[in-house]
Short mmCIF file of C-alpha atoms and ligand atoms in Angstrom, two decimals:
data_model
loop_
_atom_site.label_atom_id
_atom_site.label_comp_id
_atom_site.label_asym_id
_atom_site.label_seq_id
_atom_site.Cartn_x
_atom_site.Cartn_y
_atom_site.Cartn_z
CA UNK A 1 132.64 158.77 -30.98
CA UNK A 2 131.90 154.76 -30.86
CA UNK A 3 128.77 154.88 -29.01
CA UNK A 4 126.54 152.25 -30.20
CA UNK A 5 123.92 154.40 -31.85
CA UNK A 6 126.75 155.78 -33.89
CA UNK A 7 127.62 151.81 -35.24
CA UNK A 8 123.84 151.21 -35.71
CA UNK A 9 122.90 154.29 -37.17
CA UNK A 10 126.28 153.05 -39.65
CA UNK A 11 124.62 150.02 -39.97
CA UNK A 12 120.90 151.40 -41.04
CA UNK A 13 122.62 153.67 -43.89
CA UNK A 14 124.79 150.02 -45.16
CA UNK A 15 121.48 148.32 -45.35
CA UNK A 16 119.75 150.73 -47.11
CA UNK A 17 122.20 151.25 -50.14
CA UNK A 18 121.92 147.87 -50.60
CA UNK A 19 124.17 145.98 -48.07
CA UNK A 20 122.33 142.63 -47.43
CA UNK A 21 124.54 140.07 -46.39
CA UNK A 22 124.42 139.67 -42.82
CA UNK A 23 127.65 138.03 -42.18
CA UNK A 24 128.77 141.12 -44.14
CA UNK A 25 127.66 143.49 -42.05
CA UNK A 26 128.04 141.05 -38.74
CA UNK A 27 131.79 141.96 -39.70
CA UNK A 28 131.67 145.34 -39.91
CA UNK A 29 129.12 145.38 -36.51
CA UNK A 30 132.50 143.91 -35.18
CA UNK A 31 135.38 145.54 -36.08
CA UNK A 32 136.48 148.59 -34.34
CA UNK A 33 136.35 150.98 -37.27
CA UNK A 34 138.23 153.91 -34.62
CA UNK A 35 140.84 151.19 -33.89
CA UNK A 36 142.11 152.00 -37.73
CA UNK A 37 141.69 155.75 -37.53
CA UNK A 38 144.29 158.78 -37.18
CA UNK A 39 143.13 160.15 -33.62
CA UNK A 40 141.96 163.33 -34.93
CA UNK A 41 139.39 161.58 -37.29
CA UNK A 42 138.65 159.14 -34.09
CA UNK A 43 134.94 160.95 -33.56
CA UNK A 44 134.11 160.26 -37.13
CA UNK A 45 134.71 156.92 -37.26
CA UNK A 46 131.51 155.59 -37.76
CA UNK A 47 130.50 158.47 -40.21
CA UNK A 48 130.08 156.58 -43.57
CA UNK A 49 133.00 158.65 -45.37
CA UNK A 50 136.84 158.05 -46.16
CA UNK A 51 139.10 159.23 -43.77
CA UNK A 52 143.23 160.34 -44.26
CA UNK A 53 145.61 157.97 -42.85
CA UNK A 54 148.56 160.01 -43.92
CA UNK A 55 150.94 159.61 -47.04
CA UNK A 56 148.16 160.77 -49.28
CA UNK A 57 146.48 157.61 -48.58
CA UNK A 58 142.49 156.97 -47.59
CA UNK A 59 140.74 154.45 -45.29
CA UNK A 60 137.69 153.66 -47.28
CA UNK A 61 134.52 155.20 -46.57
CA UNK A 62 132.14 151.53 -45.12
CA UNK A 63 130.29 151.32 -48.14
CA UNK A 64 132.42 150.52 -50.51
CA UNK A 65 133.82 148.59 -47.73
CA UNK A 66 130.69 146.50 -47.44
CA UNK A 67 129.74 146.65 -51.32
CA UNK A 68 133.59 145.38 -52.40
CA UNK A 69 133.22 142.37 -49.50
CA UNK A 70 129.87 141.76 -50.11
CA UNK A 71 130.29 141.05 -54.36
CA UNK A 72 133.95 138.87 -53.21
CA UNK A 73 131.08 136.38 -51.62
CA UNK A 74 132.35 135.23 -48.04
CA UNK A 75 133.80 132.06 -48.04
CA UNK A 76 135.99 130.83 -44.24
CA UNK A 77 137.32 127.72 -46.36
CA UNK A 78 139.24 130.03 -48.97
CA UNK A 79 142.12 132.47 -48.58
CA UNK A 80 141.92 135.77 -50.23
CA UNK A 81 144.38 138.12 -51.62
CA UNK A 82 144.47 142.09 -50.79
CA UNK A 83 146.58 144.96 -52.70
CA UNK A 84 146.78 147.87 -50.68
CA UNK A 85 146.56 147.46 -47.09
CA UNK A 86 146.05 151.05 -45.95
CA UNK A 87 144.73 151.52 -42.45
CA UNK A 88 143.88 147.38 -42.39
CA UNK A 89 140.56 147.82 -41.83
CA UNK A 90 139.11 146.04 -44.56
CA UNK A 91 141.85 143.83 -43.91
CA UNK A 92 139.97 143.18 -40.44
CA UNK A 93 137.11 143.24 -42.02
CA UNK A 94 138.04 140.20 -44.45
CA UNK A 95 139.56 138.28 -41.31
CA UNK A 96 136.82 137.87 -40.09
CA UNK A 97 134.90 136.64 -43.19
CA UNK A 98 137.75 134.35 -44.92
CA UNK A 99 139.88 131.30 -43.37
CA UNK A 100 143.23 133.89 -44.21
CA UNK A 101 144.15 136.86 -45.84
CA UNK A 102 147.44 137.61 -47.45
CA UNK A 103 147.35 141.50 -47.77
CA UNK A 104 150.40 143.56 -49.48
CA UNK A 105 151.41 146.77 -49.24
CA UNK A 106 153.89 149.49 -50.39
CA UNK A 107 154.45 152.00 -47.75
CA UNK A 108 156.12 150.89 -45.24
CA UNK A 109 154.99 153.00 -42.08
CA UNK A 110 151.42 152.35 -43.58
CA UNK A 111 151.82 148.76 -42.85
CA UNK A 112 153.80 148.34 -39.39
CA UNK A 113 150.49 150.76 -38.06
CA UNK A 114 148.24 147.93 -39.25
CA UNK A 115 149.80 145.02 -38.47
CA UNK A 116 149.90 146.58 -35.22
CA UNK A 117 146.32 146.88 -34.90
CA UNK A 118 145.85 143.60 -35.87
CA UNK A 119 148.03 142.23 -33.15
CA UNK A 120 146.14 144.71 -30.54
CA UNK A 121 142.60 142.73 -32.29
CA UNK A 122 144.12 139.28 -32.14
CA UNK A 123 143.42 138.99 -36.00
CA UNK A 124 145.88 136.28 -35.93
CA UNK A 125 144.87 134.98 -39.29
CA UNK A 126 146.32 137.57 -41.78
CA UNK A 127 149.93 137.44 -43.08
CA UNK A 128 151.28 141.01 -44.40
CA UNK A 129 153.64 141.47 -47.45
CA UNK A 130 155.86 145.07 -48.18
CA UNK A 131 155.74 144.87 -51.70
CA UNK A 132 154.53 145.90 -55.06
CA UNK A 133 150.91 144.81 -55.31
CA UNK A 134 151.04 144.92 -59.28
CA UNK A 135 153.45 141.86 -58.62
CA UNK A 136 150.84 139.70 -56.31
CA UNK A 137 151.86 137.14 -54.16
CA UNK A 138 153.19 134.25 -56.55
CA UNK A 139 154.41 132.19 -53.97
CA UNK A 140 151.43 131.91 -52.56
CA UNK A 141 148.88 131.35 -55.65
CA UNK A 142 146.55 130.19 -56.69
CA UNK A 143 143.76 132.70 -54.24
CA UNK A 144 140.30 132.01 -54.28
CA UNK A 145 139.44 136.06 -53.90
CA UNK A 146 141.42 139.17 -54.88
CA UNK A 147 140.59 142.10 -53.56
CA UNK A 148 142.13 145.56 -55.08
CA UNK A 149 141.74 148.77 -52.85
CA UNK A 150 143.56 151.08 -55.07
CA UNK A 151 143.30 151.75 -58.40
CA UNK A 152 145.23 150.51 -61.78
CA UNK A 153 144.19 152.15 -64.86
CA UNK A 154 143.27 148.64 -66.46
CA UNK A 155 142.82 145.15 -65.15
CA UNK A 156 146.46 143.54 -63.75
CA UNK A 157 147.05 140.25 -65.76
CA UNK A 158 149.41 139.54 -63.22
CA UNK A 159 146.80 139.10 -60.69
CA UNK A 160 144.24 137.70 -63.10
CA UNK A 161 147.25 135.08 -63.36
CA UNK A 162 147.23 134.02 -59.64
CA UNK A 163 143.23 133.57 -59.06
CA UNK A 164 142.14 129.76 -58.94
CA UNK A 165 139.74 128.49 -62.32
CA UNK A 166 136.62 129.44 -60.10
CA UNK A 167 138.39 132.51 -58.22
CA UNK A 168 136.34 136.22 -58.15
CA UNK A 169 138.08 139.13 -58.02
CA UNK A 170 136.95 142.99 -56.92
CA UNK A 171 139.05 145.82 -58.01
CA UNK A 172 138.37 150.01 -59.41
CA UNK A 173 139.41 150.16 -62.44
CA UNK A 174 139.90 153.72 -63.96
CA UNK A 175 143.12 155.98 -64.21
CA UNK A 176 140.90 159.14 -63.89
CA UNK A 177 139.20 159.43 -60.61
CA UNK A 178 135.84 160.72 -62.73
CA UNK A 179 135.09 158.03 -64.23
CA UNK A 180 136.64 154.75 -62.06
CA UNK A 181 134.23 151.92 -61.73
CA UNK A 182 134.09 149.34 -59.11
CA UNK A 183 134.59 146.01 -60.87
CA UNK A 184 133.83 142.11 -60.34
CA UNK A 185 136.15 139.80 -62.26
CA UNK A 186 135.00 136.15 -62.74
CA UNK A 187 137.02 133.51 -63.96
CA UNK A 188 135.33 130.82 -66.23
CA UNK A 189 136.63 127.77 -68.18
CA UNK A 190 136.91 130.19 -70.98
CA UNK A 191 138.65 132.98 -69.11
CA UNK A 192 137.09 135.42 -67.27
CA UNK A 193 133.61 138.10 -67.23
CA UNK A 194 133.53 141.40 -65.98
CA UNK A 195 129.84 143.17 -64.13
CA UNK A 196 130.30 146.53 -62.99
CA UNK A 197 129.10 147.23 -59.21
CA UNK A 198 129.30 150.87 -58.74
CA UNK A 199 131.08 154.15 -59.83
CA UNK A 200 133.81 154.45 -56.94
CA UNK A 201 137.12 156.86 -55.94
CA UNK A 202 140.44 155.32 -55.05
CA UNK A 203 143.96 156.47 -54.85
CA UNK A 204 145.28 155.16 -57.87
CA UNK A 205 147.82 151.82 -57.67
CA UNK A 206 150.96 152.92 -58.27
CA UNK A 207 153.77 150.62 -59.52
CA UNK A 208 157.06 149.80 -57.51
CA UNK A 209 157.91 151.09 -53.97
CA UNK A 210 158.69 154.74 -52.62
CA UNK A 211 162.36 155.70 -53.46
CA UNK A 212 162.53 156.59 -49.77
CA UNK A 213 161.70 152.77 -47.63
CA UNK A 214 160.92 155.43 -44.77
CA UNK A 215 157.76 156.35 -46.25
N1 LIG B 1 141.78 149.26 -47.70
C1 LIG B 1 142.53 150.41 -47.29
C2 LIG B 1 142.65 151.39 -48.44
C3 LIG B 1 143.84 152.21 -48.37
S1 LIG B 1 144.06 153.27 -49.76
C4 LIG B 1 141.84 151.08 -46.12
O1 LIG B 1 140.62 151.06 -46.07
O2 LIG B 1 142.52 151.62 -45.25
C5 LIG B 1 144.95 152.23 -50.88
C6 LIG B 1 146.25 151.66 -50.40
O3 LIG B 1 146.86 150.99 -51.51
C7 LIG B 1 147.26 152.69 -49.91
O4 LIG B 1 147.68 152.35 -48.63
C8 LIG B 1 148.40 152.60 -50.95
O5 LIG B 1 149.67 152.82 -50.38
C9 LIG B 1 148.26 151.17 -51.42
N2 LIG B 1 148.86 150.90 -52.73
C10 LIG B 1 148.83 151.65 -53.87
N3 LIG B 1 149.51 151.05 -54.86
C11 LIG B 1 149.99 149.88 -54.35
C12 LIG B 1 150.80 148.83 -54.87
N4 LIG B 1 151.25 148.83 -56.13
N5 LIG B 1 151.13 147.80 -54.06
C13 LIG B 1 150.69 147.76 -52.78
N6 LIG B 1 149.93 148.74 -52.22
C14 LIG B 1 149.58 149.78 -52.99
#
């Protein structure tokens, strides 16, 4: 259910593992977080846990949510880059909290569902690719932010490739789900840092797209 209690009780448990940034969680306060789930999930919605959205893919459970756009710093005068638009609610979620998001991903079906729900939002501010994420966006590089929601086994040097000199970038890292670790990139004049944020779960990011373009 989506009665306000339920978003502010969500809101309570973000701010007390650690969520501070109130335009952060402003976002999240805003975004419809049943408008991105499977009706039969709709009355957990604003239970802090991932959800299915079909082809063995997640939405992602609001923390990590608010802990990935919380260490990509908000910024509404830079464009940011997602891999793996699932459900689009982080997508939303980024909308909100960057001047535009260029968000890519592989299944098709996956992606006409969110662009859907961004149209239905007026998020009129985010421009969806079908594509192979391990590829980025070249066309449209350099980004300012890169946001990963699935998760590559090692750092992509493609995408470290297409951040600007100053550009941050939040991705899991890990090919076994036991031991993946959330990860912020930073780029420096002599290349870039890693800090580790948080031991996390994704699907992993898998190269190419389905053999089948119905899927
Ligand atoms: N942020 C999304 C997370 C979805 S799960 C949400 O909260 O709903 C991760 C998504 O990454 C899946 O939709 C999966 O299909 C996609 N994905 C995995 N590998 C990819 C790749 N190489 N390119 C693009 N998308 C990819």
């Amino acid at each position: 259910m989506s009665t306000p209690n339920h978003r502010i009780r969500l809101l309570m448990e973000l701010r007390a593992s650690g969520i501070t940034d109130t335009e952060v969680l402003a976002a999240i306060e805003r975004v419809p977080r049943e408008a991105f789930t499977p009706p039969q999930f709709r009355d957990q919605a604003y239970e802090n846990m991932a959800l299915p959205i079909g082809h063995g893919q997640t939405l992602s459970q609001p923390t990590v949510v608010a802990l990935m756009t919380q260490a990509l710093g908000a910024n509404k005068r830079v464009k940011v880059l997602e891999i793996g638009t699932g459900s689009g609610y982080q997508t939303a979620i980024l909308a909100k909290l960057f001047r535009r998001v260029y968000t890519i991903e592989r299944h098709k079906p996956l992606l006409a569902e969110a662009e859907a729900r961004f149209r239905e939002l007026k998020l009129h501010n985010i421009t969806t690719k079908l594509g192979d994420g391990w590829e980025g966006w070249p066309e449209q590089a350099p980004f300012d932010r890169i946001i990963v929601t699935a998760a590559p086994p090692t750092i992509p040097e493609t995408l470290v490739a297409q951040l600007s000199p100053d550009g941050i970038m939040v991705l899991p890292v890990g090919g076994e789900k036991r031991t993946q670790r959330l990860v912020k990139l930073t780029m420096t004049p002599q290349g870039y840092v890693t800090a580790d944020i948080a031991p996390v779960r994704f699907v992993p990011m898998v190269e190419g797209l389905p053999s089948d373009p119905a899927v």
